Amino acid sequence: DAGITQSPRHKVTETGTPVTLRCHQTENHRYMYWYRQDPGHGLRLIHYSYGVKDTDKGEVSDGYSVSRSKTEDFLLTLESATSSQTSVYFCAISERGRNTEAFFGQGTRLTVV
Amino acid sequence: KNEVEQSPQNLTAQEGEFITINCSYSVGISALHWLQQHPGGGIVSLFMLSSGKKKHGRLIATINIQEKHSSLHITASHPRDSAVYICAVPRDFGNEKLTFGTGTRLTIIP
C-alpha cells in the first residue's frame, strides 16, 4: 500500500471555525491532490500541488486554501467552515501527474454543525 | 472538459455471476483509471490503462480509445467484490487533473 496518511479521520466542527486537514505521504511523489466526495457527485478536485510551494486551484476551490512547505505534507484549510463543506475529503498522490497511477488516502469525514 | 458517464449506477448480482461495468467519456485521453471504494473505506486504484486490456486476478479492464469507452469485468463474483467502482479520466488529453464518474454500486449476494 502507498504510504498516505490523512488526519484527522473524523472531525465535527462548528460553523465559522477554521479547520485544517493534513495529508502526509512517505512515497516522495511530486503531485498531491485534495478532493471532496459528496452524494450524487464524482470526486471533485479542490486544490492540487505539483511541487513544494507550487499549488493550483481545482474546480471547487472557493472557501479552501492549501499549503505545501515540504514534499511529504499537503495541508487543506477551511478558513471559516460552513455547512456546505460537510463532506468526505480525500487526499491523493501521484508520481508524475499525467498518465501515472493515483494513490488515495483513507479519507476524512468532516461535519460542520 | 471531459464528461464521464458510468453504467449502471447500481448493480445487484448473485455470487458467481460475470459482472460488467461500463464507462464512457467525451474527450480523447491518454489513460483511464478504474478505482474501487468499499463502504466507509478508502479508495484503491485497480487499473490504469491506455489501450487494450489488463487483467488482475478476477478483474479485467478493457478500453476502446476510438469509441471512448471502457469496461470493467469481474469473473466469478464474490460478496467481497461488493463496492463502488469509479472510472476516472484526464480532464483533457495529457492533463494531470482527473474527472471522475459518479460510480457504480455493486452488491454481490451470497
Tab-separated table of C-alpha atoms in Angstrom:
chain	number	residue	atom	x	y	z
A	1	ASP	CA	0.000	0.000	0.000
A	2	ALA	CA	1.141	3.518	-0.798
A	3	GLY	CA	2.125	5.447	2.308
A	4	ILE	CA	-0.545	8.096	2.643
A	5	THR	CA	-1.969	9.178	5.963
A	6	GLN	CA	-4.805	11.616	6.450
A	7	SER	CA	-5.517	13.260	9.773
A	8	PRO	CA	-7.857	13.557	11.446
A	9	ARG	CA	-10.063	10.733	10.145
A	10	HIS	CA	-13.202	12.252	11.616
A	11	LYS	CA	-13.983	15.759	12.769
A	12	VAL	CA	-17.040	17.677	13.894
A	13	THR	CA	-16.697	21.426	13.975
A	14	GLU	CA	-18.893	24.469	14.336
A	15	THR	CA	-19.805	26.891	11.575
A	16	GLY	CA	-17.318	29.731	11.333
A	17	THR	CA	-14.359	27.933	12.875
A	18	PRO	CA	-11.122	27.278	10.977
A	19	VAL	CA	-10.241	23.674	10.201
A	20	THR	CA	-7.036	22.154	8.843
A	21	LEU	CA	-6.781	18.692	7.362
A	22	ARG	CA	-3.408	17.073	6.870
A	23	CYS	CA	-2.167	14.686	4.225
A	24	HIS	CA	1.197	13.028	4.799
A	25	GLN	CA	2.991	10.794	2.274
A	26	THR	CA	6.107	8.681	2.512
A	27	GLU	CA	6.404	7.979	-1.255
A	28	ASN	CA	8.218	11.184	-2.262
A	29	HIS	CA	5.626	11.708	-5.018
A	30	ARG	CA	5.591	15.106	-6.678
A	31	TYR	CA	1.848	15.557	-7.139
A	32	MET	CA	-0.655	15.788	-4.300
A	33	TYR	CA	-4.390	16.415	-4.560
A	34	TRP	CA	-7.301	17.237	-2.301
A	35	TYR	CA	-10.772	16.050	-3.343
A	36	ARG	CA	-14.177	16.130	-1.771
A	37	GLN	CA	-16.754	13.376	-2.195
A	38	ASP	CA	-20.466	14.129	-1.927
A	39	PRO	CA	-23.532	12.019	-2.740
A	40	GLY	CA	-24.532	12.315	-6.389
A	41	HIS	CA	-21.194	13.784	-7.415
A	42	GLY	CA	-17.996	12.215	-8.535
A	43	LEU	CA	-14.859	13.143	-6.657
A	44	ARG	CA	-14.238	16.838	-7.212
A	45	LEU	CA	-10.848	18.490	-7.125
A	46	ILE	CA	-10.373	21.242	-4.560
A	47	HIS	CA	-6.683	22.084	-4.940
A	48	TYR	CA	-3.590	20.303	-6.065
A	49	SER	CA	0.164	20.675	-5.782
A	50	TYR	CA	2.864	19.892	-8.324
A	51	GLY	CA	5.783	20.563	-6.014
A	52	VAL	CA	6.853	22.269	-2.814
A	53	LYS	CA	5.172	25.684	-2.655
A	54	ASP	CA	3.572	25.038	-6.078
A	55	THR	CA	-0.200	24.788	-5.867
A	56	ASP	CA	-3.179	25.463	-8.091
A	57	LYS	CA	-6.937	25.610	-7.797
A	58	GLY	CA	-9.328	22.872	-8.733
A	59	GLU	CA	-12.984	23.074	-9.685
A	60	VAL	CA	-14.386	23.666	-6.166
A	61	SER	CA	-11.694	25.777	-4.503
A	62	ASP	CA	-13.849	28.574	-3.029
A	63	GLY	CA	-13.564	28.632	0.766
A	64	TYR	CA	-10.442	26.456	0.816
A	65	SER	CA	-6.730	27.158	0.884
A	66	VAL	CA	-3.737	24.839	0.800
A	67	SER	CA	-0.088	24.835	1.657
A	68	ARG	CA	2.822	22.579	0.856
A	69	SER	CA	6.031	23.528	2.607
A	70	LYS	CA	7.529	20.015	2.431
A	71	THR	CA	7.278	17.275	-0.182
A	72	GLU	CA	5.566	14.945	2.258
A	73	ASP	CA	2.854	17.229	3.656
A	74	PHE	CA	-0.131	18.872	1.968
A	75	LEU	CA	-2.486	20.842	4.196
A	76	LEU	CA	-6.064	21.801	3.395
A	77	THR	CA	-7.550	24.690	5.376
A	78	LEU	CA	-11.139	25.774	5.644
A	79	GLU	CA	-10.751	29.355	6.807
A	80	SER	CA	-14.299	29.625	8.150
A	81	ALA	CA	-16.182	26.350	7.900
A	82	THR	CA	-19.733	26.319	6.510
A	83	SER	CA	-22.335	23.562	6.482
A	84	SER	CA	-21.860	23.184	2.716
A	85	GLN	CA	-18.334	21.979	3.432
A	86	THR	CA	-19.640	18.931	5.271
A	87	SER	CA	-18.161	16.164	3.158
A	88	VAL	CA	-15.644	13.361	2.952
A	89	TYR	CA	-12.236	14.646	1.947
A	90	PHE	CA	-9.666	12.522	0.166
A	91	CYS	CA	-6.022	13.180	-0.423
A	92	ALA	CA	-4.280	11.552	-3.388
A	93	ILE	CA	-0.734	11.389	-4.677
A	94	SER	CA	0.876	10.521	-7.976
A	95	GLU	CA	4.475	10.348	-9.027
A	96	ARG	CA	4.354	12.366	-12.233
A	97	GLY	CA	0.781	13.653	-12.507
A	98	ARG	CA	-0.279	12.769	-16.020
A	99	ASN	CA	-0.510	9.123	-17.050
A	100	THR	CA	0.563	7.800	-13.692
A	101	GLU	CA	-1.356	5.828	-11.131
A	102	ALA	CA	-3.022	7.762	-8.334
A	103	PHE	CA	-2.988	6.554	-4.723
A	104	PHE	CA	-5.598	7.699	-2.240
A	105	GLY	CA	-5.724	8.184	1.488
A	106	GLN	CA	-8.438	6.705	3.714
A	107	GLY	CA	-10.469	9.897	3.779
A	108	THR	CA	-11.522	12.415	6.415
A	109	ARG	CA	-15.179	12.738	7.312
A	110	LEU	CA	-15.847	16.367	8.225
A	111	THR	CA	-19.147	17.522	9.682
A	112	VAL	CA	-19.842	21.224	10.097
A	113	VAL	CA	-22.719	21.926	12.500
B	1	LYS	CA	-13.513	19.273	-20.269
B	2	ASN	CA	-14.121	15.548	-20.269
B	3	GLU	CA	-17.517	14.235	-19.269
B	4	VAL	CA	-17.661	10.761	-17.743
B	5	GLU	CA	-20.697	8.502	-17.616
B	6	GLN	CA	-20.847	5.167	-15.879
B	7	SER	CA	-23.490	2.497	-16.201
B	8	PRO	CA	-25.253	1.010	-14.476
B	9	GLN	CA	-25.456	3.209	-11.388
B	10	ASN	CA	-26.437	0.241	-9.252
B	11	LEU	CA	-25.965	-3.448	-9.887
B	12	THR	CA	-27.036	-6.406	-7.765
B	13	ALA	CA	-25.975	-9.905	-8.751
B	14	GLN	CA	-25.686	-13.405	-7.345
B	15	GLU	CA	-22.360	-14.787	-6.262
B	16	GLY	CA	-20.525	-16.363	-9.177
B	17	GLU	CA	-22.052	-14.177	-11.873
B	18	PHE	CA	-19.986	-12.370	-14.505
B	19	ILE	CA	-20.131	-8.617	-13.929
B	20	THR	CA	-19.671	-5.799	-16.437
B	21	ILE	CA	-19.452	-2.111	-15.562
B	22	ASN	CA	-19.196	0.470	-18.312
B	23	CYS	CA	-17.555	3.870	-18.605
B	24	SER	CA	-17.872	6.342	-21.473
B	25	TYR	CA	-16.077	9.655	-21.841
B	26	SER	CA	-16.316	12.554	-24.250
B	27	VAL	CA	-12.759	13.768	-24.954
B	28	GLY	CA	-9.776	11.764	-26.154
B	29	ILE	CA	-7.493	10.647	-23.345
B	30	SER	CA	-4.052	9.229	-22.704
B	31	ALA	CA	-5.054	6.865	-19.886
B	32	LEU	CA	-8.126	5.789	-17.912
B	33	HIS	CA	-8.313	4.769	-14.268
B	34	TRP	CA	-10.560	2.266	-12.510
B	35	LEU	CA	-10.888	2.645	-8.750
B	36	GLN	CA	-12.637	0.658	-6.020
B	37	GLN	CA	-14.219	2.021	-2.843
B	38	HIS	CA	-15.594	-0.270	-0.146
B	39	PRO	CA	-18.365	1.064	2.117
B	40	GLY	CA	-16.910	3.542	4.578
B	41	GLY	CA	-13.491	2.857	3.207
B	42	GLY	CA	-10.721	4.429	1.260
B	43	ILE	CA	-10.227	4.390	-2.477
B	44	VAL	CA	-7.968	1.844	-4.129
B	45	SER	CA	-6.547	2.051	-7.621
B	46	LEU	CA	-7.373	-1.084	-9.617
B	47	PHE	CA	-6.113	-0.288	-13.095
B	48	MET	CA	-4.652	2.443	-15.222
B	49	LEU	CA	-4.809	1.615	-18.913
B	50	SER	CA	-4.292	3.416	-22.180
B	51	SER	CA	-5.053	0.645	-24.688
B	52	GLY	CA	-6.255	-2.925	-24.994
B	53	LYS	CA	-6.806	-4.999	-21.894
B	54	LYS	CA	-5.370	-5.515	-18.421
B	55	LYS	CA	-6.053	-8.385	-16.028
B	56	HIS	CA	-5.511	-8.702	-12.315
B	57	GLY	CA	-6.874	-11.825	-10.703
B	58	ARG	CA	-10.608	-11.977	-11.429
B	59	LEU	CA	-10.727	-8.371	-12.647
B	60	ILE	CA	-10.336	-7.445	-16.292
B	61	ALA	CA	-10.349	-3.922	-17.717
B	62	THR	CA	-10.659	-3.127	-21.399
B	63	ILE	CA	-10.568	0.138	-23.274
B	64	ASN	CA	-11.537	1.183	-26.804
B	65	ILE	CA	-9.873	4.513	-27.466
B	66	GLN	CA	-11.687	5.104	-30.753
B	67	GLU	CA	-15.112	4.580	-29.188
B	68	LYS	CA	-14.141	6.399	-25.963
B	69	HIS	CA	-15.368	3.507	-23.872
B	70	SER	CA	-14.001	1.231	-21.170
B	71	SER	CA	-15.404	-1.767	-19.351
B	72	LEU	CA	-14.524	-3.395	-16.058
B	73	HIS	CA	-15.344	-7.084	-15.795
B	74	ILE	CA	-15.396	-9.286	-12.723
B	75	THR	CA	-15.398	-13.032	-13.225
B	76	ALA	CA	-16.768	-15.455	-10.616
B	77	SER	CA	-18.039	-12.565	-8.482
B	78	HIS	CA	-17.839	-12.845	-4.708
B	79	PRO	CA	-19.547	-10.899	-1.907
B	80	ARG	CA	-16.216	-9.247	-1.089
B	81	ASP	CA	-16.387	-7.604	-4.527
B	82	SER	CA	-19.298	-5.524	-3.228
B	83	ALA	CA	-18.094	-1.948	-3.515
B	84	VAL	CA	-18.415	1.220	-5.554
B	85	TYR	CA	-16.380	1.146	-8.761
B	86	ILE	CA	-15.262	4.507	-10.109
B	87	CYS	CA	-13.954	5.429	-13.535
B	88	ALA	CA	-11.670	8.461	-13.929
B	89	VAL	CA	-10.138	10.144	-16.970
B	90	PRO	CA	-7.933	13.197	-17.514
B	91	ARG	CA	-9.830	16.454	-17.983
B	92	ASP	CA	-8.382	16.596	-21.456
B	93	PHE	CA	-5.602	14.816	-23.249
B	94	GLY	CA	-2.471	14.681	-21.113
B	95	ASN	CA	-3.949	16.732	-18.278
B	96	GLU	CA	-2.717	15.799	-14.818
B	97	LYS	CA	-6.134	16.566	-13.298
B	98	LEU	CA	-8.772	13.824	-13.357
B	99	THR	CA	-12.520	13.885	-13.880
B	100	PHE	CA	-14.402	11.165	-12.032
B	101	GLY	CA	-17.593	9.295	-12.754
B	102	THR	CA	-20.231	9.056	-10.053
B	103	GLY	CA	-19.538	5.379	-9.576
B	104	THR	CA	-21.326	2.053	-9.913
B	105	ARG	CA	-22.512	0.488	-6.672
B	106	LEU	CA	-22.090	-3.288	-6.930
B	107	THR	CA	-23.730	-5.682	-4.484
B	108	ILE	CA	-22.995	-9.402	-4.701
B	109	ILE	CA	-25.481	-11.612	-2.882
B	110	PRO	CA	-24.202	-14.918	-1.456
